[in-house]
Amino acid sequence: MMEESIYNLIPREEVRPPKPARHQSQFRSTVKVETKTNKSPHKTMGPAKVQVDDPQGFLKKRSKEPQLPEKTTFKYPDDDKKKPTVPNKTDKPLMGIKSTKNFITTNAVENIMSVPKKPASNFADTKKGDTFPLDQSGLVPKYIKRKDFGEVPTYLTRRKEEVERAQEEYDAYVREHYKRGAMKKLSEDERQGILNGLKKNWEEIHHQYQGLSVVTDTAPKKARKERMEAEMKQLERDIELLEKHKVIYIA
């Protein structure tokens, strides 16, 4: 901290710090030589060395407008299909031409031999009765006209054969072990007796479960409730297994 003194009031000459040396690139001389190489003063100045237009060929009025093709007679593409024009009142028809054709008989024969035309299939979808083609509407089940309509797909037939073959192999395996005495087939009476016993056990446990306290505030109550729920679930799985499979083998 500067101490207060009367000598500090005397003006002093400001001393400026010296400026650092100016930076100069070490490639300065090389850049100068490359800049002056193959260049001479006024090389890009002077008259343009391009073709100059003729003074008489100045831009004229409407010379930039697009040129239309020559006028030709318009003709419709179906002119050859049109009916002939109405004859003029001064034209005279050919007279004296006679025909031996019996138009009544010819028309009768043509109508008798002709095949009646089927009416077009249309549908009306507005209150005014506007009709539209039925084929393009999507209302006609065209898929029923396919050659393979109503037939079982190939992949379903193949899958059915695979399932049948697997079932045959399993039945053969079971018969082989059954002949060896390693497996015993459970009879229908035994299966029904076991099923009735499981259902009776489930009803007894369910009756006891219904008599439990609603509030399980102690550990024994909670453990007993969980144990009874686990027993009922296991009995339900066993009952479902016996009801689902009619043939059961015991190893």
Phi, psi and omega in degrees: 000131181285131179281147180287130181210151180289337179291342179290345179278348180285127179295139182240154179285131182287128181256114180269137179289145181292144179285145177290159181297143181291138182284135175230131182289147179285348178260017185298313182295322180294322180292321179297317181295316181293329180290322183272349182290137177058033177226146178221155182296144176060031181285328182264006180258170180111184180291144181292134182268060178231165180287127182264139180291154177292136179300334180280345181266047180286166182287125183255166183293136179063016179283342180267355181287147180294144181269121179280151178293165181294146183289130179233163180283128181281139180222128179289148181293339181254028179296327182286345180264353182286155176287155178296154181292162179292132181296151179286157181292340179273347180287141180249127180287162177286131183252153174087005180276127180235152180231141179268007182285132177269098185292329181294312180293319181297316179295322179295316180295318180297320180289327179289320183276346184285151179269129181296140180278133179286139179292147180290142179277112180234165175222148179249127183236014177232162181289342178273354178087026177291129183254149180221154179300139183277333184294320183274000185278341184087001179275344180271124178286084182289341182293340181286349179269000179291154182293325183262020180289135179085355180270151179288132179300155184295322184292329177290321177297316179297319179293322178296319178296321179295319179295317179296321179293320178295322178294321177296318178297319179294318179296321178295320178297318181293319179295322179296314179290331179291323178293324180288346182088005181281341182230148180234131180277133180277126181289167181292323179294318179295320180295319179291324177295316178297320180295318178294322178295320178296318179295322178295317178297321179296320179294320179295315180293323179294323177296317177294325180294324178292336180272002179290158178290144180291322182266119177257080185266356180238160181294317178299319178298317181294319180294321179294320179296316179295322180295319180291323177295320179295321179295319180293322178295319179294320178295322178297320178295319179294319179297317179297322179295315181290325180286332182281321183253118180278329180251123184230134178247142179247124181276000000 
